[in-house]
CSV table of C-alpha atoms and ligand atoms in Angstrom, one decimal:
chain,number,residue,atom,x,y,z
T,1,MET,CA,6.2,33.4,2.2
T,2,PRO,CA,3.0,31.6,1.7
T,3,SER,CA,2.9,28.3,0.5
T,4,ALA,CA,0.0,27.0,-2.1
T,5,ILE,CA,-1.5,23.5,-2.8
T,6,VAL,CA,-2.7,23.0,-6.5
T,7,THR,CA,-5.0,20.2,-7.7
T,8,GLY,CA,-5.1,19.1,-10.9
T,9,ALA,CA,-1.4,19.2,-11.3
T,10,THR,CA,-0.5,17.4,-14.3
T,11,GLY,CA,-3.1,19.0,-16.5
T,12,ILE,CA,-2.6,20.9,-19.2
T,13,LEU,CA,-3.9,24.0,-16.9
T,14,GLY,CA,-2.3,22.6,-13.5
T,15,ARG,CA,0.9,21.6,-14.4
T,16,GLU,CA,1.8,25.3,-15.8
T,17,ILE,CA,0.7,26.6,-12.3
T,18,VAL,CA,2.9,24.7,-10.4
T,19,LEU,CA,5.9,25.2,-12.9
T,20,GLU,CA,4.9,29.2,-12.8
T,21,LEU,CA,4.8,29.3,-8.7
T,22,SER,CA,8.2,26.9,-8.5
T,23,LYS,CA,9.7,29.5,-10.5
T,24,HIS,CA,9.7,32.4,-8.0
T,25,ARG,CA,11.2,30.8,-5.3
T,26,GLN,CA,11.4,33.3,-2.5
T,27,GLN,CA,7.5,34.2,-3.2
T,28,TRP,CA,6.6,30.5,-3.2
T,29,PRO,CA,9.3,28.3,-1.1
T,30,THR,CA,6.3,25.3,-0.9
T,31,ILE,CA,3.5,24.3,-3.2
T,32,HIS,CA,1.8,20.9,-2.8
T,33,ALA,CA,1.2,19.2,-6.5
T,34,LEU,CA,-1.8,17.3,-6.3
T,35,SER,CA,-3.0,14.4,-9.1
T,36,ARG,CA,-4.0,10.9,-9.4
T,37,SER,CA,-1.0,10.1,-11.6
T,38,LYS,CA,2.8,11.0,-10.7
T,39,LYS,CA,4.6,11.9,-14.2
T,40,GLU,CA,6.3,14.8,-13.9
T,41,ASN,CA,9.3,16.0,-12.4
T,42,TYR,CA,9.3,19.0,-11.1
T,43,PRO,CA,11.6,21.2,-9.4
T,44,ASP,CA,12.8,20.8,-5.5
T,45,ASN,CA,10.6,23.5,-3.9
T,46,VAL,CA,7.5,21.3,-5.3
T,47,ILE,CA,5.8,18.1,-3.4
T,48,HIS,CA,3.7,16.0,-5.3
T,49,ASN,CA,1.5,13.8,-3.7
T,50,HIS,CA,-1.2,11.7,-5.0
T,51,ILE,CA,-4.8,12.4,-4.5
T,52,ASP,CA,-8.1,10.8,-5.2
T,53,LEU,CA,-10.4,13.8,-5.4
T,54,GLN,CA,-13.2,11.4,-6.2
T,55,SER,CA,-12.6,9.1,-2.6
T,56,SER,CA,-14.6,10.9,0.4
T,57,ALA,CA,-13.8,13.7,2.3
T,58,GLU,CA,-12.5,12.0,5.0
T,59,ASP,CA,-10.3,9.6,2.7
T,60,MET,CA,-9.1,12.7,1.3
T,61,ALA,CA,-8.1,14.2,4.8
T,62,THR,CA,-5.7,11.5,5.2
T,63,ASP,CA,-4.0,12.2,2.3
T,64,LEU,CA,-3.7,16.0,2.9
T,65,LYS,CA,-2.2,15.8,6.6
T,66,ASN,CA,0.9,17.4,5.9
T,67,VAL,CA,-0.6,19.6,3.4
T,68,ARG,CA,-1.2,22.9,4.5
T,69,GLY,CA,-0.9,26.4,2.0
T,70,GLU,CA,-2.3,29.9,1.9
T,71,TYR,CA,-3.4,29.8,-1.8
T,72,ILE,CA,-5.2,27.2,-3.4
T,73,PHE,CA,-5.5,26.0,-7.3
T,74,PHE,CA,-7.8,24.3,-8.2
T,75,ALA,CA,-7.3,22.9,-11.8
T,76,ALA,CA,-8.6,19.4,-11.6
T,77,TYR,CA,-11.1,17.9,-14.1
T,78,LEU,CA,-12.7,14.8,-15.2
T,79,ALA,CA,-14.5,14.6,-18.5
T,80,GLN,CA,-17.6,12.7,-18.4
T,81,ASP,CA,-20.0,11.8,-21.1
T,82,THR,CA,-23.3,13.8,-20.5
T,83,GLU,CA,-23.5,17.1,-18.9
T,84,GLN,CA,-25.8,15.9,-15.5
T,85,LYS,CA,-22.3,13.5,-15.1
T,86,ALA,CA,-19.8,16.4,-15.4
T,87,TRP,CA,-22.2,18.5,-12.8
T,88,ASP,CA,-22.0,15.7,-10.5
T,89,VAL,CA,-18.5,14.3,-10.8
T,90,ASN,CA,-16.2,17.5,-10.9
T,91,GLY,CA,-18.9,19.5,-8.3
T,92,ALA,CA,-18.5,16.3,-6.0
T,93,MET,CA,-14.3,16.8,-6.3
T,94,LEU,CA,-14.8,20.2,-5.5
T,95,HIS,CA,-16.7,19.7,-2.5
T,96,ASN,CA,-15.3,17.3,-0.9
T,97,PHE,CA,-11.8,18.4,-1.3
T,98,LEU,CA,-13.1,21.9,0.5
T,99,GLU,CA,-14.5,19.5,3.2
T,100,ALA,CA,-11.1,17.5,3.7
T,101,LEU,CA,-9.9,20.8,4.1
T,102,THR,CA,-11.8,21.3,7.2
T,103,LYS,CA,-11.2,18.2,8.6
T,104,THR,CA,-7.5,18.1,8.6
T,105,GLY,CA,-7.6,22.0,10.0
T,106,ALA,CA,-5.5,23.2,6.8
T,107,ILE,CA,-8.8,25.8,5.7
T,108,LYS,CA,-7.3,27.9,9.0
T,109,ASP,CA,-4.5,29.0,7.0
T,110,VAL,CA,-6.0,29.4,3.5
T,111,LYS,CA,-6.5,33.2,2.4
T,112,ARG,CA,-7.8,32.4,-1.6
T,113,ILE,CA,-9.0,30.2,-3.7
T,114,VAL,CA,-8.7,30.0,-7.7
T,115,LEU,CA,-11.1,27.7,-9.5
T,116,VAL,CA,-10.2,27.3,-12.8
T,117,THR,CA,-13.2,26.7,-15.2
T,118,GLY,CA,-13.4,28.3,-18.6
T,119,ALA,CA,-15.1,30.1,-21.7
T,120,LYS,CA,-18.1,27.1,-21.4
T,121,GLN,CA,-19.3,30.1,-18.6
T,122,TYR,CA,-20.9,31.4,-21.7
T,123,GLY,CA,-22.2,28.4,-23.6
T,124,VAL,CA,-19.7,28.1,-26.5
T,125,HIS,CA,-20.3,24.7,-26.7
T,126,LEU,CA,-24.1,25.4,-27.4
T,127,GLY,CA,-23.8,28.2,-30.0
T,128,GLU,CA,-23.2,31.6,-30.3
T,129,PRO,CA,-23.2,33.5,-27.4
T,130,LYS,CA,-23.1,37.5,-27.1
T,131,GLN,CA,-20.0,38.9,-28.4
T,132,PRO,CA,-17.3,40.2,-26.8
T,133,MET,CA,-18.5,37.6,-23.9
T,134,GLN,CA,-17.7,39.6,-20.5
T,135,GLU,CA,-17.9,38.4,-17.2
T,136,SER,CA,-21.0,40.1,-15.9
T,137,ASP,CA,-23.2,38.3,-18.8
T,138,PRO,CA,-26.2,36.3,-17.2
T,139,TRP,CA,-25.6,32.1,-16.2
T,140,LEU,CA,-28.0,30.2,-18.9
T,141,THR,CA,-29.6,28.1,-16.0
T,142,ASP,CA,-33.0,28.7,-18.1
T,143,ASP,CA,-34.1,23.7,-18.7
T,144,LYS,CA,-33.9,24.7,-22.6
T,145,TRP,CA,-29.6,24.6,-21.7
T,146,PRO,CA,-28.0,21.0,-20.5
T,147,PRO,CA,-26.7,21.7,-17.1
T,148,ASN,CA,-23.3,23.4,-16.6
T,149,PHE,CA,-20.5,21.9,-14.2
T,150,TYR,CA,-19.1,25.3,-14.0
T,151,TYR,CA,-22.2,26.6,-12.5
T,152,ASN,CA,-22.2,23.9,-9.6
T,153,GLN,CA,-18.8,24.5,-8.8
T,154,GLN,CA,-18.6,28.5,-8.7
T,155,THR,CA,-21.6,27.9,-6.4
T,156,ILE,CA,-19.7,25.4,-4.1
T,157,LEU,CA,-17.0,27.5,-4.2
T,158,LEU,CA,-18.8,30.9,-2.9
T,159,LYS,CA,-21.0,29.6,-0.3
T,160,PHE,CA,-17.7,27.1,1.2
T,161,CYS,CA,-15.5,30.8,1.1
T,162,GLU,CA,-18.3,32.8,2.4
T,163,LYS,CA,-18.7,30.2,5.3
T,164,HIS,CA,-15.1,30.2,5.7
T,165,ASN,CA,-14.3,33.3,5.3
T,166,VAL,CA,-12.0,32.6,2.6
T,167,GLU,CA,-11.4,34.8,-0.9
T,168,TRP,CA,-11.7,33.6,-4.5
T,169,VAL,CA,-11.2,34.3,-7.9
T,170,VAL,CA,-12.6,32.2,-10.5
T,171,THR,CA,-10.7,31.9,-14.0
T,172,TYR,CA,-12.6,31.6,-17.6
T,173,PRO,CA,-9.9,30.4,-20.3
T,174,ASN,CA,-11.1,29.7,-23.9
T,175,ASP,CA,-9.3,27.1,-26.1
T,176,VAL,CA,-6.4,26.4,-24.3
T,177,ILE,CA,-2.9,26.4,-25.7
T,178,GLY,CA,-0.5,24.0,-24.1
T,179,PHE,CA,1.2,20.8,-23.4
T,180,ALA,CA,0.7,18.3,-20.5
T,181,THR,CA,2.7,14.9,-20.1
T,182,GLY,CA,0.8,12.1,-21.9
T,183,ASN,CA,-2.0,14.1,-21.9
T,184,PHE,CA,-3.0,14.8,-26.1
T,185,MET,CA,-6.3,16.9,-25.1
T,186,ASN,CA,-5.2,19.6,-26.8
T,187,LEU,CA,-5.3,21.9,-30.0
T,188,ALA,CA,-2.1,22.5,-30.7
T,189,SER,CA,-1.0,18.7,-31.0
T,190,ALA,CA,-4.1,17.9,-33.1
T,191,VAL,CA,-3.3,20.5,-35.1
T,192,ALA,CA,0.2,19.4,-35.5
T,193,LEU,CA,-0.5,15.6,-36.4
T,194,TYR,CA,-2.9,16.7,-38.9
T,195,ALA,CA,-0.3,18.6,-40.8
T,196,VAL,CA,2.2,16.4,-40.3
T,197,VAL,CA,0.2,13.3,-41.9
T,198,SER,CA,-1.6,15.5,-44.6
T,199,LYS,CA,1.7,15.9,-46.2
T,200,GLU,CA,2.7,12.1,-46.5
T,201,LEU,CA,-0.6,11.3,-48.1
T,202,PRO,CA,0.3,10.0,-51.9
T,203,GLY,CA,-1.5,12.8,-54.2
T,204,TYR,CA,-0.9,15.4,-51.6
T,205,ASP,CA,-0.9,18.9,-53.0
T,206,GLY,CA,-1.4,21.4,-50.7
T,207,LEU,CA,-2.8,21.7,-46.7
T,208,VAL,CA,-6.5,21.6,-46.1
T,209,PHE,CA,-8.1,23.1,-43.3
T,210,PRO,CA,-10.5,20.7,-41.6
T,211,GLY,CA,-13.0,22.9,-40.3
T,212,SER,CA,-15.6,25.5,-40.9
T,213,PRO,CA,-15.2,27.6,-44.3
T,214,ASP,CA,-17.2,30.2,-42.3
T,215,PHE,CA,-15.1,30.2,-39.3
T,216,TYR,CA,-12.4,29.9,-41.3
T,217,THR,CA,-12.4,33.7,-41.6
T,218,LYS,CA,-14.0,34.4,-38.3
T,219,PHE,CA,-12.2,35.5,-34.6
T,220,ASP,CA,-11.2,33.1,-31.8
T,221,SER,CA,-9.7,34.1,-28.5
T,222,PHE,CA,-7.2,31.6,-27.4
T,223,THR,CA,-5.6,31.0,-23.8
T,224,ARG,CA,-1.8,30.3,-23.8
T,225,SER,CA,-1.4,27.9,-20.8
T,226,THR,CA,1.8,29.6,-19.5
T,227,LEU,CA,-0.6,33.0,-19.7
T,228,HIS,CA,-3.0,31.4,-17.4
T,229,ALA,CA,-0.6,30.4,-15.1
T,230,GLU,CA,1.3,33.7,-14.7
T,231,PHE,CA,-2.5,35.1,-14.7
T,232,CYS,CA,-3.6,32.8,-11.3
T,233,ALA,CA,-0.1,33.7,-9.7
T,234,TRP,CA,-1.1,37.0,-9.8
T,235,ALA,CA,-4.6,37.0,-9.6
T,236,ALA,CA,-4.3,34.9,-6.1
T,237,LEU,CA,-2.2,37.6,-4.7
T,238,GLU,CA,-3.9,41.1,-6.5
T,239,PRO,CA,-6.0,42.3,-3.6
T,240,ARG,CA,-8.0,43.8,-7.0
T,241,ALA,CA,-8.8,40.5,-7.9
T,242,ALA,CA,-10.4,39.6,-4.5
T,243,ASN,CA,-13.9,37.6,-4.9
T,244,GLN,CA,-14.3,38.4,-8.7
T,245,ALA,CA,-14.2,35.5,-12.0
T,246,PHE,CA,-12.1,36.7,-14.7
T,247,ASN,CA,-11.7,35.9,-18.6
T,248,VAL,CA,-8.4,34.8,-19.1
T,249,VAL,CA,-7.6,35.0,-23.3
T,250,ASN,CA,-4.4,35.8,-25.0
T,251,GLY,CA,-5.2,39.6,-25.7
T,252,ASP,CA,-5.5,39.2,-29.7
T,253,ALA,CA,-8.5,37.8,-31.5
T,254,GLU,CA,-7.0,35.6,-33.9
T,255,SER,CA,-8.2,33.8,-37.1
T,256,TRP,CA,-7.4,31.0,-38.9
T,257,GLN,CA,-7.4,33.1,-42.2
T,258,ASN,CA,-4.2,34.3,-40.6
T,259,MET,CA,-2.6,31.5,-38.8
T,260,TRP,CA,-3.4,28.4,-41.1
T,261,PRO,CA,-1.3,29.5,-43.9
T,262,ARG,CA,1.4,30.0,-40.7
T,263,VAL,CA,0.6,26.0,-39.8
T,264,ALA,CA,1.4,25.0,-43.4
T,265,GLN,CA,4.5,27.1,-43.9
T,266,TYR,CA,5.6,25.8,-40.2
T,267,PHE,CA,5.5,22.3,-41.2
T,268,GLY,CA,7.3,22.9,-45.0
T,269,THR,CA,4.0,23.1,-47.1
T,270,LYS,CA,1.6,25.7,-47.9
T,271,VAL,CA,-2.4,25.9,-47.8
T,272,LYS,CA,-4.0,24.7,-50.8
T,273,PRO,CA,-5.3,28.0,-52.9
T,274,ASP,CA,-8.7,26.3,-53.4
T,275,GLN,CA,-9.2,24.3,-50.1
T,276,PHE,CA,-12.9,24.6,-49.5
T,277,SER,CA,-13.8,23.8,-52.9
T,278,ALA,CA,-15.1,20.0,-53.4
T,279,LYS,CA,-14.0,18.7,-56.1
T,280,ASP,CA,-11.4,16.8,-54.6
T,281,LEU,CA,-13.3,15.6,-51.1
T,282,LYS,CA,-14.1,11.8,-50.7
T,283,SER,CA,-18.1,11.8,-50.9
T,284,ASP,CA,-18.3,10.7,-47.3
T,285,ALA,CA,-15.6,13.5,-46.0
T,286,SER,CA,-17.7,16.6,-44.8
T,287,SER,CA,-20.2,17.1,-41.8
T,288,SER,CA,-22.5,19.5,-40.7
T,289,SER,CA,-24.1,19.4,-37.2
T,290,GLU,CA,-26.6,21.7,-35.2
T,291,LEU,CA,-26.1,23.0,-31.6
T,292,ALA,CA,-28.4,23.8,-29.4
T,293,PRO,CA,-31.8,24.5,-31.4
T,294,GLU,CA,-31.6,28.3,-29.1
T,295,PRO,CA,-27.9,29.7,-29.1
T,296,PRO,CA,-26.9,31.4,-25.9
T,297,LEU,CA,-27.3,34.5,-27.9
T,298,THR,CA,-31.1,34.3,-27.4
T,299,LEU,CA,-30.6,35.0,-23.8
T,300,LEU,CA,-30.1,38.6,-24.4
T,301,ALA,CA,-31.9,39.2,-27.4
T,302,ASP,CA,-35.1,41.2,-25.9
T,303,LYS,CA,-32.6,43.6,-24.4
T,304,THR,CA,-30.1,43.5,-27.3
T,305,GLY,CA,-32.7,44.1,-29.3
T,306,LEU,CA,-32.3,40.9,-31.5
T,307,LEU,CA,-35.7,39.3,-30.9
T,308,GLY,CA,-36.9,37.7,-34.3
T,309,THR,CA,-33.8,38.1,-36.1
T,310,PRO,CA,-31.8,35.2,-38.6
T,311,ALA,CA,-29.0,35.8,-35.1
T,312,LEU,CA,-31.2,33.4,-33.2
T,313,LYS,CA,-31.2,30.6,-35.6
T,314,PRO,CA,-28.9,27.4,-33.6
T,315,SER,CA,-24.9,27.5,-34.7
T,316,LYS,CA,-23.3,24.9,-36.8
T,317,VAL,CA,-20.2,22.6,-36.4
T,318,GLU,CA,-19.0,22.2,-39.8
T,319,GLN,CA,-16.5,20.0,-40.9
T,320,HIS,CA,-15.0,20.6,-44.5
T,321,VAL,CA,-13.1,17.6,-43.5
T,322,ASP,CA,-14.5,15.4,-40.7
T,323,ILE,CA,-11.3,15.1,-38.2
T,324,VAL,CA,-12.7,12.1,-36.5
T,325,LYS,CA,-13.3,10.3,-39.9
T,326,TRP,CA,-10.1,11.8,-41.3
T,327,SER,CA,-8.0,10.0,-38.4
T,328,GLN,CA,-9.7,6.9,-39.0
T,329,ARG,CA,-9.0,6.2,-42.7
T,330,ALA,CA,-6.9,3.3,-43.4
T,331,ASP,CA,-4.8,5.7,-46.0
T,332,VAL,CA,-4.1,8.3,-42.6
T,333,LYS,CA,-3.0,5.7,-40.4
T,334,GLU,CA,-0.9,4.2,-42.9
T,335,ALA,CA,1.0,7.3,-43.5
T,336,TRP,CA,1.3,8.0,-39.7
T,337,ASN,CA,3.0,4.4,-39.3
T,338,LYS,CA,5.2,5.3,-41.6
T,339,ILE,CA,6.2,8.2,-40.2
T,340,ALA,CA,6.3,7.0,-36.8
T,341,GLU,CA,8.8,4.2,-37.4
T,342,ARG,CA,11.0,6.5,-39.4
T,343,GLU,CA,11.2,8.9,-37.0
T,344,GLY,CA,11.1,6.4,-34.1
T,345,LEU,CA,8.1,8.2,-32.7
T,346,ASP,CA,5.3,6.2,-30.5
T,347,LYS,CA,2.6,5.3,-32.8
T,348,SER,CA,0.1,5.2,-30.5
T,349,ILE,CA,0.5,8.6,-29.9
T,350,PHE,CA,-1.8,9.4,-33.3
T,351,GLU,CA,-5.1,7.2,-31.7
T,352,LYS,CA,-4.6,9.1,-28.3
T,353,ALA,CA,-4.8,12.7,-30.1
T,354,THR,CA,-8.0,14.5,-29.2
T,355,TRP,CA,-9.7,14.4,-33.1
T,356,ASP,CA,-13.4,15.1,-32.0
T,357,PHE,CA,-12.3,18.2,-29.3
T,358,LEU,CA,-10.3,19.5,-33.1
T,359,GLY,CA,-13.1,19.1,-35.2
T,360,PHE,CA,-15.5,21.2,-32.9
T,361,VAL,CA,-12.7,23.6,-32.2
T,362,LEU,CA,-12.3,24.6,-36.3
T,363,GLY,CA,-15.8,23.8,-36.8
T,364,ARG,CA,-18.0,26.0,-34.9
T,365,ASN,CA,-19.4,28.4,-37.3
T,366,PHE,CA,-19.4,31.6,-35.2
T,367,ASP,CA,-16.7,34.0,-33.6
T,368,LEU,CA,-15.6,33.8,-30.2
T,369,VAL,CA,-14.5,37.2,-28.9
T,370,ILE,CA,-14.0,37.1,-25.0
T,371,SER,CA,-13.1,40.7,-23.3
T,372,MET,CA,-10.1,41.2,-21.2
T,373,SER,CA,-11.2,44.4,-20.0
T,374,LYS,CA,-12.3,43.5,-16.4
T,375,ALA,CA,-8.6,42.2,-16.0
T,376,ARG,CA,-6.9,45.1,-17.2
T,377,GLU,CA,-8.8,47.7,-15.6
T,378,CYS,CA,-8.0,45.2,-12.0
T,379,GLY,CA,-4.1,45.8,-13.5
T,380,TRP,CA,-3.7,42.8,-15.2
T,381,THR,CA,-1.1,43.8,-18.2
T,382,GLY,CA,0.1,39.9,-19.5
T,383,TYR,CA,-0.4,38.9,-23.1
T,384,ARG,CA,0.6,36.5,-25.7
T,385,ASP,CA,0.8,36.8,-29.3
T,386,THR,CA,-1.7,33.4,-30.7
T,387,TRP,CA,0.9,32.8,-33.2
T,388,HIS,CA,3.8,32.4,-31.2
T,389,SER,CA,1.7,30.4,-28.5
T,390,LEU,CA,1.2,27.5,-31.2
T,391,GLU,CA,4.7,27.7,-32.6
T,392,GLU,CA,5.9,27.3,-28.8
T,393,VAL,CA,3.8,24.1,-28.4
T,394,PHE,CA,4.6,22.4,-32.1
T,395,GLU,CA,8.7,23.1,-30.6
T,396,GLU,CA,7.5,21.5,-27.2
T,397,LEU,CA,5.9,18.3,-28.7
T,398,LYS,CA,8.9,18.4,-31.2
T,399,GLU,CA,11.6,18.0,-27.7
T,400,ALA,CA,8.4,15.4,-26.1
T,401,LYS,CA,8.9,13.2,-29.2
T,402,ILE,CA,5.3,13.7,-29.9
T,403,LEU,CA,6.2,15.1,-33.9
T,404,PRO,CA,8.9,14.7,-35.9
T,405,LYS,CA,11.9,16.5,-35.5
T,406,ALA,CA,12.6,17.6,-38.9
L,501,LIG,N1,-8.4,22.0,-22.0
L,501,LIG,C1,-8.8,23.1,-22.7
L,501,LIG,O1,-8.5,23.5,-23.7
L,501,LIG,C2,-9.9,24.2,-21.8
L,501,LIG,C3,-10.5,24.8,-21.9
L,501,LIG,C4,-10.7,26.0,-21.2
L,501,LIG,C5,-11.0,25.7,-20.3
L,501,LIG,N2,-10.4,24.3,-19.8
L,501,LIG,C6,-11.1,23.9,-18.1
L,501,LIG,O2,-10.1,24.0,-16.9
L,501,LIG,C7,-10.1,23.0,-16.1
L,501,LIG,C8,-9.1,22.2,-16.1
L,501,LIG,O3,-8.9,21.5,-17.6
L,501,LIG,P1,-7.5,20.9,-17.9
L,501,LIG,O4,-8.4,20.6,-19.7
L,501,LIG,O5,-6.6,21.8,-17.6
L,501,LIG,O6,-7.7,19.3,-17.8
L,501,LIG,P2,-6.8,18.2,-17.9
L,501,LIG,O7,-5.3,18.1,-18.8
L,501,LIG,O8,-7.4,16.5,-18.6
L,501,LIG,O9,-6.2,17.3,-16.3
L,501,LIG,C9,-7.3,17.0,-15.5
L,501,LIG,C10,-6.2,17.4,-13.9
L,501,LIG,O10,-7.1,16.5,-13.4
L,501,LIG,C11,-6.5,16.0,-12.9
L,501,LIG,N3,-7.6,14.8,-12.1
L,501,LIG,C12,-8.4,14.3,-12.9
L,501,LIG,N4,-9.5,13.3,-11.6
L,501,LIG,C13,-8.7,13.3,-10.8
L,501,LIG,C14,-8.9,12.7,-9.3
L,501,LIG,N5,-10.0,11.8,-9.5
L,501,LIG,N6,-8.3,13.1,-8.4
L,501,LIG,C15,-7.3,13.9,-8.8
L,501,LIG,N7,-7.5,14.4,-9.7
L,501,LIG,C16,-7.4,14.2,-11.0
L,501,LIG,C17,-5.8,14.9,-13.5
L,501,LIG,O11,-4.7,13.9,-12.6
L,501,LIG,P3,-4.5,12.6,-13.7
L,501,LIG,O12,-3.1,13.1,-14.2
L,501,LIG,O13,-3.8,12.1,-12.3
L,501,LIG,O14,-5.1,12.2,-14.1
L,501,LIG,C18,-5.0,16.2,-14.1
L,501,LIG,O15,-4.4,16.4,-13.6
L,501,LIG,C19,-11.2,22.3,-16.9
L,501,LIG,O16,-12.2,22.9,-15.8
L,501,LIG,C20,-11.8,22.4,-18.1
L,501,LIG,O17,-12.9,22.4,-18.4
L,501,LIG,C21,-10.3,23.4,-20.7
């Protein structure tokens, strides 16, 4: 029976891969979970080891001397403040880790390596891509777009696998709905904190969607972290998945016009009927900024016949309520402190929530429709309902005492 090695084992995606594999003891008797910190309590078929992926291949080889596995899941990630640094740092972490496996000799056992990346593959952070997004869409390598560290990681992986005769799989999840201990960089916790605190503010008269009024009626494709983990376990072993990259999203197309009223109801309130009217907003409450001068859509514009059309104008991030500014307001902080004291919650949680990330995810003014056809044609049948995904994570957040129970 095979063993697995999972890097990024405490992250929002890596943690679920460890938990998913560990559930299937017969299939996966040993799972080596690797991260810098050791903050998880894993089942007894998981061996959790410290590794610093920013150290040299030689140093990592020392840390990895008792670690062997047939299947590797690389889900480590280190955010950087520029795209070039993200390229350098995340590329080096993967490269040096793979080199360390050759130094220890563990590479001789490896059959397949699964690399977790994301829908930035299509430039969703730069503007509107061609829709639906498909794995065969060309990479945005032109100088007019910033470097994309996923391209560096995939190039490193493919070269390495070719040299060592190992199979590979790459995943492209999007807007992940999940939970990781002590990691608040997730959509669900920021949405939940926003709703809970809004309700507590003096004069509150209904929940207001803070993102783009345009995006409110457009579609997004989300990835439940547990579904992504099931996908990784499937893709590691499925012969038809070998040497392929796959989109991994829930399989429904959702919109906030459908989910926001449910968010409101979940937190015991209602959406403000005229939530997008400007009359109640403080003067500095809204914001709008342009993304890349040319959206990714332009790459295929000649082939798709869109040259010279308004579809190629720069995309925007529009926030009806600028969520970062909102999170810094004195009355908002005061409301949170009141809730935290009343409910016995950790006050620092609110500042740790990634408000800028939420502002971006809700503020884009274009659809994000991601095709699951390729995976389905290879035999993948997994699916999650996106609203139920959010609800599940809200429940986990309550259990973890990040949200009030009531
Ligand atoms: N989160 C999303 O919404 C989302 C959406 C689409 C795609 N993705 C992509 O999914 C991939 C995984 O991201 P994520 O969001 O799951 O990341 P994450 O929650 O931030 O977790 C990152 C993981 O990497 C580990 N790590 C970071 N630096 C390390 C180092 N020097 N040595 C050892 N381990 C290190 C962390 O361990 P420690 O706990 O020890 O720091 C943690 O386990 C990334 O490519 C990301 O771009 C994420």
